[in-house]
Amino acid sequence: MPQRDPFEEARKIAAPATEKRPVDITQHGVTRVDNYAWLRDDAWQDVLRDPSKLTADIRKMLEAENAYYGSVTEDLEPLRKKLFEEMRGRIKEDDSSVPAKDGDWKYWTKFREGGEYPVFMRKSVTGGDEQVIYDGDAERGDSEFFSIGDVAHSPDHKLAAVATDRLGSEYYSIRIRNMATGEEYPETIESADAGGAVWAADSGSFFYVERDDNQRSKWVKLHRLGDDPANDATVYEEPDDAFFLDVSKSQSGAYIFIYSGNHVTSEARFIPADAPQTAPTLIAAREANVEYAPEHHGDHFFIKTNADDAVDYKIITAPVTAPGRENWKDWLPHRPGSQIVTFTTFKDYIVRMERENALPRIVISTYEGDAHEVSFDEAAYALGMDEGFEYDTSVIRFTYESPSTPEQTFDYDMASRKRTLLKTQEVPSGHDASLYAVERIEAEGEGGAKVPVTILRLKTTPRDGSAPALIYGYGSYGYATAASFSTNILPLVDRGAVYAIAHIRGGADKGRQWYLDGKLDKKMNTFTDFNAAAEALVKDGYTSAGRIVSYGGSAGGLLVGASLNLRPDLYGGVIAAVPFVDVINTISDADLPLTPPEWEEWGNPITSKEEYNWIAAYSPYDNIQDATYPPIMATGGLADYRVTYWEPAKWIARLRDEATGGPFVLRMNMGAGHGGSAARFERLDERAHLYAFALKVWGLENAEPVKHKA
């Protein structure tokens, strides 16, 4: 019996007719026509800093898209409210983080009942009253958008440097306040990076990264309290537009590190934290396709690197007094397939997180090499490691969770090997982990690659092909997708949907080689892996073709768009959040903020015909089939510099031109950037829109979730 078409009435609503203004673009002897290039505002840099400057005809078009989205999904408003309340009911509204000790103080964040933003707190370890350092709810004021990048306390525990963004464009402003009195210093540092301030040892100066008008991190600067920021000294200027800049402090507190790099090449410099005006010293000059990241212990830097073909990284040591490549010595040799994700140093221990076959582990070691692993039992899980503020400690903090297990926070004594449970994530509306099955299957990708797929479902959800499925993926930049616990996905799973995470090539879920096998000329593996994962769900009875909704954001939006073009018959719906879909045009525009760094990921279509052809073969905007496509929902943010607003807008307009089916809808946030709202309940509302759309695709708008005991 054929299923009803849940969008039958929606398709009768006339979609906006976006004007075509054809532009011929010729590269390497190939001419393509872009009817919607005009949606890119000529003054896009001004729009990032002030969205009100958007050209009137573009604004009118985006507002028409929002109105159309509202009409097409008007019937979902009650469901969205219900989903929102379910997700909110799973949040402990007055939650607090576990305090972290730093000398004579403990620092933590908390939320108040109904509060949108964290409140940053501290208290003396000897007792006394709790002190509010920064109250996010109070500080937001009347700003439509508000994000807190960082609140960094000074080494003497007197001052806090606070980085905030009130546009969504990720240009942060840094202000300094006295933590005891709340008094603010007069200066404001503009156009800073989200990382905010890194304090020097004197507590009277700090380092920060400044971004240029193209949103590129360009300068590391040193600010002295009381000085005019316009006179801040430039400590380091990055000459390569393809490199990102970062500044941090060693766990020992002895050194400031300046890190510059792209996705495959890096170099680092250091400055003594107690001599902030010292010129930075280069550790080792950048070499193409060689990465390294330093930490400090005693007379040596410990450095994670892929030098000498250590694809999954190794750890070497180098003398602080002579840290060049010629003096690097292996401390932990390379072990293929076991990727070192991150590491940190303490006075007596070195701790690293590794990943193998899409599962993480934590390894504790003395400097003499006596090592042990912190073990876990579930088939799929996620770990987080928090090095804290202190160096001379035997305690490391970590978090553990799985798709069915709420996050647990532990302190682990590295000497006694004892773990202490400090906190278990509360789910006020109730959560019964025994209702769920967490499973791992493998799909077969091109060339016989075994692609892990993590699955969460109710144990009562049948495996006869009748269940709907939401499949999520990312698959770029070497980012691994963790098998973590999310209360937000449970409204779908509790209504009988299967939730699947595809650990595809292009990510580093199975090590760095997994990443290398899904980029540049091998990028198509990412998309075919994703489709193979969807097909494996069908083969194993979890769902059926046409009952699958694919979901991805940013580069994950590229993933779902490209995968859809390859197999439009496989999916019943697509959710593309701030999707990177206009790839060939974006990566051919060197003026856009992220284009130069992206050439190492996708190729450079400006200089190379071969690399142009790689991208042209999968760019979602340029490969829409003359075929029936499922309903598609795309989102965007007007102040988004990472994936500019015109990408999803152009894609949706072209889908209406060249494909049938749909409907194809766009929901544009006119007051936010790449991540949408930074307010926790506003973010839930945004998620409710996505999930209501998926439930409509499946015809489950009226389905009731399974009940949990509170």
PDB file of N, CA and C in Angstrom, residues 99-169:
ATOM      1  N   PRO A  99      33.400  22.263  39.448  1.00  0.00           N
ATOM      2  CA  PRO A  99      34.450  23.277  39.630  1.00  0.00           C
ATOM      3  C   PRO A  99      35.842  22.727  39.350  1.00  0.00           C
ATOM      4  N   ALA A 100      36.679  23.589  38.765  1.00  0.00           N
ATOM      5  CA  ALA A 100      38.069  23.242  38.463  1.00  0.00           C
ATOM      6  C   ALA A 100      38.986  24.109  39.302  1.00  0.00           C
ATOM      7  N   LYS A 101      39.908  23.488  40.000  1.00  0.00           N
ATOM      8  CA  LYS A 101      40.801  24.198  40.911  1.00  0.00           C
ATOM      9  C   LYS A 101      41.945  24.854  40.151  1.00  0.00           C
ATOM     10  N   ASP A 102      42.255  26.075  40.542  1.00  0.00           N
ATOM     11  CA  ASP A 102      43.432  26.784  40.054  1.00  0.00           C
ATOM     12  C   ASP A 102      44.025  27.542  41.224  1.00  0.00           C
ATOM     13  N   GLY A 103      45.040  26.967  41.836  1.00  0.00           N
ATOM     14  CA  GLY A 103      45.647  27.597  43.002  1.00  0.00           C
ATOM     15  C   GLY A 103      44.669  27.692  44.152  1.00  0.00           C
ATOM     16  N   ASP A 104      44.413  28.912  44.612  1.00  0.00           N
ATOM     17  CA  ASP A 104      43.551  29.133  45.764  1.00  0.00           C
ATOM     18  C   ASP A 104      42.085  29.309  45.394  1.00  0.00           C
ATOM     19  N   TRP A 105      41.749  29.084  44.104  1.00  0.00           N
ATOM     20  CA  TRP A 105      40.376  29.314  43.659  1.00  0.00           C
ATOM     21  C   TRP A 105      39.834  28.114  42.897  1.00  0.00           C
ATOM     22  N   LYS A 106      38.516  28.013  42.892  1.00  0.00           N
ATOM     23  CA  LYS A 106      37.807  27.058  42.047  1.00  0.00           C
ATOM     24  C   LYS A 106      36.923  27.844  41.089  1.00  0.00           C
ATOM     25  N   TYR A 107      36.922  27.448  39.832  1.00  0.00           N
ATOM     26  CA  TYR A 107      36.157  28.138  38.791  1.00  0.00           C
ATOM     27  C   TYR A 107      35.150  27.166  38.166  1.00  0.00           C
ATOM     28  N   TRP A 108      33.969  27.692  37.826  1.00  0.00           N
ATOM     29  CA  TRP A 108      32.966  26.867  37.161  1.00  0.00           C
ATOM     30  C   TRP A 108      31.935  27.770  36.485  1.00  0.00           C
ATOM     31  N   THR A 109      31.055  27.147  35.727  1.00  0.00           N
ATOM     32  CA  THR A 109      29.926  27.877  35.139  1.00  0.00           C
ATOM     33  C   THR A 109      28.633  27.244  35.619  1.00  0.00           C
ATOM     34  N   LYS A 110      27.591  28.047  35.626  1.00  0.00           N
ATOM     35  CA  LYS A 110      26.276  27.530  35.977  1.00  0.00           C
ATOM     36  C   LYS A 110      25.228  28.240  35.129  1.00  0.00           C
ATOM     37  N   PHE A 111      24.067  27.626  35.055  1.00  0.00           N
ATOM     38  CA  PHE A 111      22.907  28.237  34.423  1.00  0.00           C
ATOM     39  C   PHE A 111      21.835  28.435  35.482  1.00  0.00           C
ATOM     40  N   ARG A 112      21.048  29.465  35.309  1.00  0.00           N
ATOM     41  CA  ARG A 112      19.892  29.649  36.190  1.00  0.00           C
ATOM     42  C   ARG A 112      18.644  29.114  35.493  1.00  0.00           C
ATOM     43  N   GLU A 113      17.615  28.842  36.244  1.00  0.00           N
ATOM     44  CA  GLU A 113      16.343  28.390  35.692  1.00  0.00           C
ATOM     45  C   GLU A 113      15.851  29.410  34.672  1.00  0.00           C
ATOM     46  N   GLY A 114      15.633  28.953  33.441  1.00  0.00           N
ATOM     47  CA  GLY A 114      15.163  29.835  32.382  1.00  0.00           C
ATOM     48  C   GLY A 114      16.245  30.648  31.720  1.00  0.00           C
ATOM     49  N   GLY A 115      17.479  30.551  32.191  1.00  0.00           N
ATOM     50  CA  GLY A 115      18.567  31.357  31.636  1.00  0.00           C
ATOM     51  C   GLY A 115      19.058  30.817  30.310  1.00  0.00           C
ATOM     52  N   GLU A 116      19.435  31.727  29.418  1.00  0.00           N
ATOM     53  CA  GLU A 116      19.929  31.352  28.102  1.00  0.00           C
ATOM     54  C   GLU A 116      21.445  31.174  28.079  1.00  0.00           C
ATOM     55  N   TYR A 117      22.145  31.881  28.958  1.00  0.00           N
ATOM     56  CA  TYR A 117      23.600  31.933  28.885  1.00  0.00           C
ATOM     57  C   TYR A 117      24.233  31.512  30.199  1.00  0.00           C
ATOM     58  N   PRO A 118      25.480  31.043  30.150  1.00  0.00           N
ATOM     59  CA  PRO A 118      26.150  30.644  31.382  1.00  0.00           C
ATOM     60  C   PRO A 118      26.515  31.837  32.253  1.00  0.00           C
ATOM     61  N   VAL A 119      26.590  31.557  33.549  1.00  0.00           N
ATOM     62  CA  VAL A 119      27.102  32.514  34.524  1.00  0.00           C
ATOM     63  C   VAL A 119      28.449  31.964  34.994  1.00  0.00           C
ATOM     64  N   PHE A 120      29.495  32.756  34.878  1.00  0.00           N
ATOM     65  CA  PHE A 120      30.840  32.318  35.230  1.00  0.00           C
ATOM     66  C   PHE A 120      31.095  32.646  36.697  1.00  0.00           C
ATOM     67  N   MET A 121      31.524  31.626  37.438  1.00  0.00           N
ATOM     68  CA  MET A 121      31.596  31.723  38.893  1.00  0.00           C
ATOM     69  C   MET A 121      32.996  31.353  39.398  1.00  0.00           C
ATOM     70  N   ARG A 122      33.252  31.745  40.651  1.00  0.00           N
ATOM     71  CA  ARG A 122      34.432  31.266  41.349  1.00  0.00           C
ATOM     72  C   ARG A 122      34.199  31.311  42.848  1.00  0.00           C
ATOM     73  N   LYS A 123      35.063  30.591  43.562  1.00  0.00           N
ATOM     74  CA  LYS A 123      34.989  30.553  45.019  1.00  0.00           C
ATOM     75  C   LYS A 123      36.353  30.157  45.559  1.00  0.00           C
ATOM     76  N   SER A 124      36.725  30.719  46.686  1.00  0.00           N
ATOM     77  CA  SER A 124      37.992  30.371  47.311  1.00  0.00           C
ATOM     78  C   SER A 124      37.960  28.918  47.770  1.00  0.00           C
ATOM     79  N   VAL A 125      39.090  28.215  47.652  1.00  0.00           N
ATOM     80  CA  VAL A 125      39.145  26.828  48.103  1.00  0.00           C
ATOM     81  C   VAL A 125      39.013  26.735  49.615  1.00  0.00           C
ATOM     82  N   THR A 126      39.239  27.840  50.309  1.00  0.00           N
ATOM     83  CA  THR A 126      39.125  27.836  51.771  1.00  0.00           C
ATOM     84  C   THR A 126      37.719  28.153  52.254  1.00  0.00           C
ATOM     85  N   GLY A 127      36.795  28.416  51.322  1.00  0.00           N
ATOM     86  CA  GLY A 127      35.416  28.718  51.704  1.00  0.00           C
ATOM     87  C   GLY A 127      35.053  30.147  51.347  1.00  0.00           C
ATOM     88  N   GLY A 128      34.006  30.636  51.965  1.00  0.00           N
ATOM     89  CA  GLY A 128      33.533  31.978  51.668  1.00  0.00           C
ATOM     90  C   GLY A 128      32.432  31.957  50.638  1.00  0.00           C
ATOM     91  N   ASP A 129      32.030  33.151  50.209  1.00  0.00           N
ATOM     92  CA  ASP A 129      30.906  33.275  49.287  1.00  0.00           C
ATOM     93  C   ASP A 129      31.320  32.992  47.846  1.00  0.00           C
ATOM     94  N   GLU A 130      30.361  32.514  47.079  1.00  0.00           N
ATOM     95  CA  GLU A 130      30.551  32.391  45.643  1.00  0.00           C
ATOM     96  C   GLU A 130      30.557  33.780  45.015  1.00  0.00           C
ATOM     97  N   GLN A 131      31.393  33.965  43.996  1.00  0.00           N
ATOM     98  CA  GLN A 131      31.469  35.248  43.304  1.00  0.00           C
ATOM     99  C   GLN A 131      31.078  35.078  41.840  1.00  0.00           C
ATOM    100  N   VAL A 132      30.267  35.995  41.348  1.00  0.00           N
ATOM    101  CA  VAL A 132      29.921  36.016  39.933  1.00  0.00           C
ATOM    102  C   VAL A 132      31.007  36.791  39.189  1.00  0.00           C
ATOM    103  N   ILE A 133      31.635  36.134  38.228  1.00  0.00           N
ATOM    104  CA  ILE A 133      32.646  36.797  37.399  1.00  0.00           C
ATOM    105  C   ILE A 133      31.982  37.486  36.211  1.00  0.00           C
ATOM    106  N   TYR A 134      31.065  36.742  35.558  1.00  0.00           N
ATOM    107  CA  TYR A 134      30.425  37.276  34.350  1.00  0.00           C
ATOM    108  C   TYR A 134      29.080  36.592  34.198  1.00  0.00           C
ATOM    109  N   ASP A 135      28.020  37.378  34.135  1.00  0.00           N
ATOM    110  CA  ASP A 135      26.652  36.870  34.040  1.00  0.00           C
ATOM    111  C   ASP A 135      26.171  37.035  32.600  1.00  0.00           C
ATOM    112  N   GLY A 136      26.182  35.938  31.841  1.00  0.00           N
ATOM    113  CA  GLY A 136      25.832  36.012  30.434  1.00  0.00           C
ATOM    114  C   GLY A 136      24.436  36.530  30.181  1.00  0.00           C
ATOM    115  N   ASP A 137      23.474  36.124  31.001  1.00  0.00           N
ATOM    116  CA  ASP A 137      22.099  36.595  30.806  1.00  0.00           C
ATOM    117  C   ASP A 137      22.000  38.102  30.980  1.00  0.00           C
ATOM    118  N   ALA A 138      22.645  38.622  32.020  1.00  0.00           N
ATOM    119  CA  ALA A 138      22.578  40.061  32.278  1.00  0.00           C
ATOM    120  C   ALA A 138      23.346  40.852  31.230  1.00  0.00           C
ATOM    121  N   GLU A 139      24.449  40.279  30.743  1.00  0.00           N
ATOM    122  CA  GLU A 139      25.317  41.011  29.820  1.00  0.00           C
ATOM    123  C   GLU A 139      24.762  41.058  28.398  1.00  0.00           C
ATOM    124  N   ARG A 140      23.860  40.151  28.053  1.00  0.00           N
ATOM    125  CA  ARG A 140      23.341  40.148  26.688  1.00  0.00           C
ATOM    126  C   ARG A 140      22.644  41.458  26.359  1.00  0.00           C
ATOM    127  N   GLY A 141      21.916  42.014  27.316  1.00  0.00           N
ATOM    128  CA  GLY A 141      21.185  43.246  27.058  1.00  0.00           C
ATOM    129  C   GLY A 141      20.130  43.045  25.997  1.00  0.00           C
ATOM    130  N   ASP A 142      20.026  44.000  25.078  1.00  0.00           N
ATOM    131  CA  ASP A 142      19.020  43.916  24.023  1.00  0.00           C
ATOM    132  C   ASP A 142      19.601  43.422  22.701  1.00  0.00           C
ATOM    133  N   SER A 143      20.792  42.812  22.735  1.00  0.00           N
ATOM    134  CA  SER A 143      21.412  42.309  21.511  1.00  0.00           C
ATOM    135  C   SER A 143      20.602  41.146  20.949  1.00  0.00           C
ATOM    136  N   GLU A 144      20.288  41.212  19.649  1.00  0.00           N
ATOM    137  CA  GLU A 144      19.557  40.115  19.029  1.00  0.00           C
ATOM    138  C   GLU A 144      20.395  38.850  19.036  1.00  0.00           C
ATOM    139  N   PHE A 145      21.685  38.990  18.784  1.00  0.00           N
ATOM    140  CA  PHE A 145      22.622  37.872  18.844  1.00  0.00           C
ATOM    141  C   PHE A 145      23.651  38.172  19.917  1.00  0.00           C
ATOM    142  N   PHE A 146      24.073  37.115  20.639  1.00  0.00           N
ATOM    143  CA  PHE A 146      25.089  37.302  21.665  1.00  0.00           C
ATOM    144  C   PHE A 146      25.804  35.980  21.876  1.00  0.00           C
ATOM    145  N   SER A 147      27.129  36.014  21.820  1.00  0.00           N
ATOM    146  CA  SER A 147      27.926  34.818  22.044  1.00  0.00           C
ATOM    147  C   SER A 147      29.120  35.166  22.921  1.00  0.00           C
ATOM    148  N   ILE A 148      29.404  34.305  23.877  1.00  0.00           N
ATOM    149  CA  ILE A 148      30.563  34.472  24.754  1.00  0.00           C
ATOM    150  C   ILE A 148      31.667  33.560  24.248  1.00  0.00           C
ATOM    151  N   GLY A 149      32.752  34.150  23.765  1.00  0.00           N
ATOM    152  CA  GLY A 149      33.848  33.351  23.244  1.00  0.00           C
ATOM    153  C   GLY A 149      34.699  32.756  24.342  1.00  0.00           C
ATOM    154  N   ASP A 150      35.086  33.579  25.326  1.00  0.00           N
ATOM    155  CA  ASP A 150      35.961  33.099  26.392  1.00  0.00           C
ATOM    156  C   ASP A 150      35.906  34.075  27.560  1.00  0.00           C
ATOM    157  N   VAL A 151      36.058  33.521  28.756  1.00  0.00           N
ATOM    158  CA  VAL A 151      36.244  34.324  29.964  1.00  0.00           C
ATOM    159  C   VAL A 151      37.518  33.793  30.614  1.00  0.00           C
ATOM    160  N   ALA A 152      38.608  34.549  30.504  1.00  0.00           N
ATOM    161  CA  ALA A 152      39.925  34.081  30.938  1.00  0.00           C
ATOM    162  C   ALA A 152      40.389  34.875  32.151  1.00  0.00           C
ATOM    163  N   HIS A 153      40.626  34.177  33.263  1.00  0.00           N
ATOM    164  CA  HIS A 153      41.097  34.881  34.459  1.00  0.00           C
ATOM    165  C   HIS A 153      42.615  35.003  34.441  1.00  0.00           C
ATOM    166  N   SER A 154      43.112  36.056  35.031  1.00  0.00           N
ATOM    167  CA  SER A 154      44.542  36.339  35.054  1.00  0.00           C
ATOM    168  C   SER A 154      45.242  35.430  36.068  1.00  0.00           C
ATOM    169  N   PRO A 155      46.552  35.227  35.913  1.00  0.00           N
ATOM    170  CA  PRO A 155      47.277  34.351  36.837  1.00  0.00           C
ATOM    171  C   PRO A 155      47.197  34.776  38.295  1.00  0.00           C
ATOM    172  N   ASP A 156      47.039  36.087  38.553  1.00  0.00           N
ATOM    173  CA  ASP A 156      46.926  36.533  39.947  1.00  0.00           C
ATOM    174  C   ASP A 156      45.488  36.519  40.450  1.00  0.00           C
ATOM    175  N   HIS A 157      44.553  36.051  39.617  1.00  0.00           N
ATOM    176  CA  HIS A 157      43.139  35.870  39.986  1.00  0.00           C
ATOM    177  C   HIS A 157      42.443  37.191  40.324  1.00  0.00           C
ATOM    178  N   LYS A 158      42.913  38.264  39.727  1.00  0.00           N
ATOM    179  CA  LYS A 158      42.279  39.559  39.980  1.00  0.00           C
ATOM    180  C   LYS A 158      41.408  40.032  38.821  1.00  0.00           C
ATOM    181  N   LEU A 159      41.766  39.666  37.594  1.00  0.00           N
ATOM    182  CA  LEU A 159      41.096  40.206  36.415  1.00  0.00           C
ATOM    183  C   LEU A 159      40.540  39.095  35.536  1.00  0.00           C
ATOM    184  N   ALA A 160      39.534  39.439  34.750  1.00  0.00           N
ATOM    185  CA  ALA A 160      38.992  38.531  33.743  1.00  0.00           C
ATOM    186  C   ALA A 160      38.928  39.270  32.414  1.00  0.00           C
ATOM    187  N   ALA A 161      39.375  38.612  31.360  1.00  0.00           N
ATOM    188  CA  ALA A 161      39.255  39.148  30.006  1.00  0.00           C
ATOM    189  C   ALA A 161      38.125  38.387  29.315  1.00  0.00           C
ATOM    190  N   VAL A 162      37.114  39.136  28.860  1.00  0.00           N
ATOM    191  CA  VAL A 162      35.895  38.531  28.325  1.00  0.00           C
ATOM    192  C   VAL A 162      35.777  38.860  26.841  1.00  0.00           C
ATOM    193  N   ALA A 163      35.617  37.823  26.019  1.00  0.00           N
ATOM    194  CA  ALA A 163      35.458  37.998  24.572  1.00  0.00           C
ATOM    195  C   ALA A 163      34.006  37.716  24.195  1.00  0.00           C
ATOM    196  N   THR A 164      33.356  38.668  23.525  1.00  0.00           N
ATOM    197  CA  THR A 164      31.952  38.507  23.137  1.00  0.00           C
ATOM    198  C   THR A 164      31.742  38.953  21.685  1.00  0.00           C
ATOM    199  N   ASP A 165      30.704  38.363  21.078  1.00  0.00           N
ATOM    200  CA  ASP A 165      30.309  38.693  19.703  1.00  0.00           C
ATOM    201  C   ASP A 165      28.825  39.029  19.733  1.00  0.00           C
ATOM    202  N   ARG A 166      28.450  40.180  19.196  1.00  0.00           N
ATOM    203  CA  ARG A 166      27.045  40.605  19.211  1.00  0.00           C
ATOM    204  C   ARG A 166      26.437  40.651  17.808  1.00  0.00           C
ATOM    205  N   LEU A 167      27.117  40.049  16.830  1.00  0.00           N
ATOM    206  CA  LEU A 167      26.591  40.036  15.460  1.00  0.00           C
ATOM    207  C   LEU A 167      26.422  38.633  14.890  1.00  0.00           C
ATOM    208  N   GLY A 168      27.238  37.695  15.350  1.00  0.00           N
ATOM    209  CA  GLY A 168      27.258  36.373  14.755  1.00  0.00           C
ATOM    210  C   GLY A 168      28.306  36.234  13.677  1.00  0.00           C
ATOM    211  N   SER A 169      29.061  37.301  13.428  1.00  0.00           N
ATOM    212  CA  SER A 169      30.083  37.287  12.381  1.00  0.00           C
ATOM    213  C   SER A 169      31.426  36.766  12.888  1.00  0.00           C
TER     214      SER A 169
END
